[in-house]
mmCIF file of C-alpha atoms in Angstrom:
data_model
loop_
_atom_site.group_PDB
_atom_site.id
_atom_site.type_symbol
_atom_site.label_atom_id
_atom_site.label_comp_id
_atom_site.label_asym_id
_atom_site.label_seq_id
_atom_site.Cartn_x
_atom_site.Cartn_y
_atom_site.Cartn_z
ATOM 1 C CA MET A 1 -0.033 -0.014 -0.039
ATOM 2 C CA VAL A 2 1.377 3.524 -0.878
ATOM 3 C CA LYS A 3 1.730 5.766 2.043
ATOM 4 C CA TYR A 4 1.340 9.504 2.223
ATOM 5 C CA THR A 5 2.426 12.292 4.698
ATOM 6 C CA VAL A 6 0.965 15.757 5.423
ATOM 7 C CA GLU A 7 3.284 18.254 3.805
ATOM 8 C CA GLN A 8 1.336 21.352 5.137
ATOM 9 C CA ASP A 9 -1.166 21.866 7.913
ATOM 10 C CA PHE A 10 -4.507 21.958 6.562
ATOM 11 C CA THR A 11 -8.178 21.371 7.414
ATOM 12 C CA ASP A 12 -9.972 18.990 5.069
ATOM 13 C CA LYS A 13 -12.750 20.863 3.219
ATOM 14 C CA LEU A 14 -14.827 17.688 3.038
ATOM 15 C CA THR A 15 -14.493 16.330 6.560
ATOM 16 C CA GLN A 16 -13.266 19.310 8.492
ATOM 17 C CA VAL A 17 -10.497 17.146 9.979
ATOM 18 C CA VAL A 18 -7.373 19.114 10.744
ATOM 19 C CA TYR A 19 -4.015 17.421 9.595
ATOM 20 C CA ARG A 20 -0.786 18.597 10.801
ATOM 21 C CA LYS A 21 2.664 18.829 8.839
ATOM 22 C CA GLY A 22 4.573 15.301 9.178
ATOM 23 C CA ALA A 23 1.385 13.242 10.218
ATOM 24 C CA ASP A 24 0.535 10.145 8.232
ATOM 25 C CA TYR A 25 -2.297 10.829 5.912
ATOM 26 C CA PRO A 26 -5.136 8.069 5.729
ATOM 27 C CA SER A 27 -5.339 7.705 1.923
ATOM 28 C CA ASP A 28 -7.397 4.611 2.101
ATOM 29 C CA GLU A 29 -10.224 6.677 3.564
ATOM 30 C CA VAL A 30 -10.633 9.042 0.528
ATOM 31 C CA SER A 31 -11.397 8.849 -3.186
ATOM 32 C CA ASP A 32 -8.668 8.702 -5.810
ATOM 33 C CA GLU A 33 -9.918 11.932 -7.102
ATOM 34 C CA ARG A 34 -9.642 13.547 -3.708
ATOM 35 C CA LEU A 35 -6.046 12.165 -3.216
ATOM 36 C CA ALA A 36 -5.088 13.578 -6.662
ATOM 37 C CA GLU A 37 -6.520 16.975 -5.486
ATOM 38 C CA LEU A 38 -4.392 16.878 -2.268
ATOM 39 C CA LEU A 39 -1.211 15.825 -4.240
ATOM 40 C CA GLY A 40 -1.779 18.706 -6.611
ATOM 41 C CA ASN A 41 -0.581 22.327 -6.333
ATOM 42 C CA ASP A 42 -3.773 24.186 -6.841
ATOM 43 C CA HIS A 43 -5.198 25.154 -3.463
ATOM 44 C CA LYS A 44 -7.179 28.286 -2.283
ATOM 45 C CA PHE A 45 -5.126 28.916 0.861
ATOM 46 C CA HIS A 46 -1.849 26.989 0.311
ATOM 47 C CA ASP A 47 0.981 26.857 -2.225
ATOM 48 C CA GLY A 48 2.208 23.396 -3.324
ATOM 49 C CA ALA A 49 0.894 19.908 -2.395
ATOM 50 C CA LEU A 50 -0.877 19.256 0.914
ATOM 51 C CA VAL A 51 0.089 15.590 1.081
ATOM 52 C CA VAL A 52 3.196 13.845 -0.558
ATOM 53 C CA LYS A 53 3.840 10.189 -1.263
ATOM 54 C CA ILE A 54 6.324 8.508 1.159
ATOM 55 C CA ASP A 55 8.895 6.671 -0.943
ATOM 56 C CA ASP A 56 9.362 3.640 1.480
ATOM 57 C CA LYS A 57 12.300 2.107 -0.380
ATOM 58 C CA PRO A 58 13.141 -1.414 0.947
ATOM 59 C CA THR A 59 16.243 -2.047 2.920
ATOM 60 C CA ASP A 60 18.189 -5.099 3.979
ATOM 61 C CA LYS A 61 15.664 -5.529 6.733
ATOM 62 C CA ASN A 62 12.981 -6.428 4.045
ATOM 63 C CA THR A 63 12.434 -9.848 2.725
ATOM 64 C CA VAL A 64 13.236 -10.850 -0.859
ATOM 65 C CA ALA A 65 9.521 -11.144 -1.549
ATOM 66 C CA GLU A 66 8.972 -7.646 -0.245
ATOM 67 C CA ILE A 67 11.791 -6.185 -2.265
ATOM 68 C CA LYS A 68 10.528 -7.995 -5.369
ATOM 69 C CA ALA A 69 7.064 -6.504 -4.727
ATOM 70 C CA TYR A 70 8.487 -3.006 -4.616
ATOM 71 C CA LEU A 71 10.415 -3.615 -7.753
ATOM 72 C CA ASP A 72 7.183 -4.736 -9.481
ATOM 73 C CA GLU A 73 5.175 -1.745 -8.219
ATOM 74 C CA HIS A 74 7.711 0.607 -9.502
ATOM 75 C CA GLU A 75 8.225 -1.331 -12.848
ATOM 76 C CA ILE A 76 11.899 -2.068 -12.149
ATOM 77 C CA GLU A 77 13.152 -5.197 -14.204
ATOM 78 C CA SER A 78 14.788 -7.697 -11.831
ATOM 79 C CA ASP A 79 15.598 -10.301 -14.870
ATOM 80 C CA GLY A 80 15.947 -13.281 -12.464
ATOM 81 C CA VAL A 81 17.970 -11.717 -9.908
ATOM 82 C CA THR A 82 17.388 -13.648 -6.655
ATOM 83 C CA LYS A 83 19.919 -12.364 -4.158
ATOM 84 C CA LYS A 84 18.614 -9.752 -1.733
ATOM 85 C CA GLN A 85 21.564 -7.320 -2.121
ATOM 86 C CA GLU A 86 21.428 -7.671 -5.837
ATOM 87 C CA LEU A 87 17.725 -6.747 -5.691
ATOM 88 C CA LEU A 88 18.400 -3.838 -3.536
ATOM 89 C CA ASP A 89 21.127 -2.613 -6.005
ATOM 90 C CA LEU A 90 18.505 -2.316 -8.665
ATOM 91 C CA ILE A 91 16.750 0.560 -6.519
ATOM 92 C CA LYS A 92 18.257 3.808 -7.247
#
């Protein structure tokens, strides 16, 4: 699941919930259209995106399966690579 964090303090115009910078944003609770709006730069009282995607790149603490899932999600070819460090090396 993709994770998002609040980039600027804002009050959600739909729910009136106040979000503070640095907090996790519950993207699973809003429509794709609303999420796209929050990620955009066109806001009445703010400059720039209100939420941003957290790029949670895998580390050596992740399993090979988790690393492969990340590679697939980001359309990074692994071409039969099976060793953890070699998979991690594919991620820039």
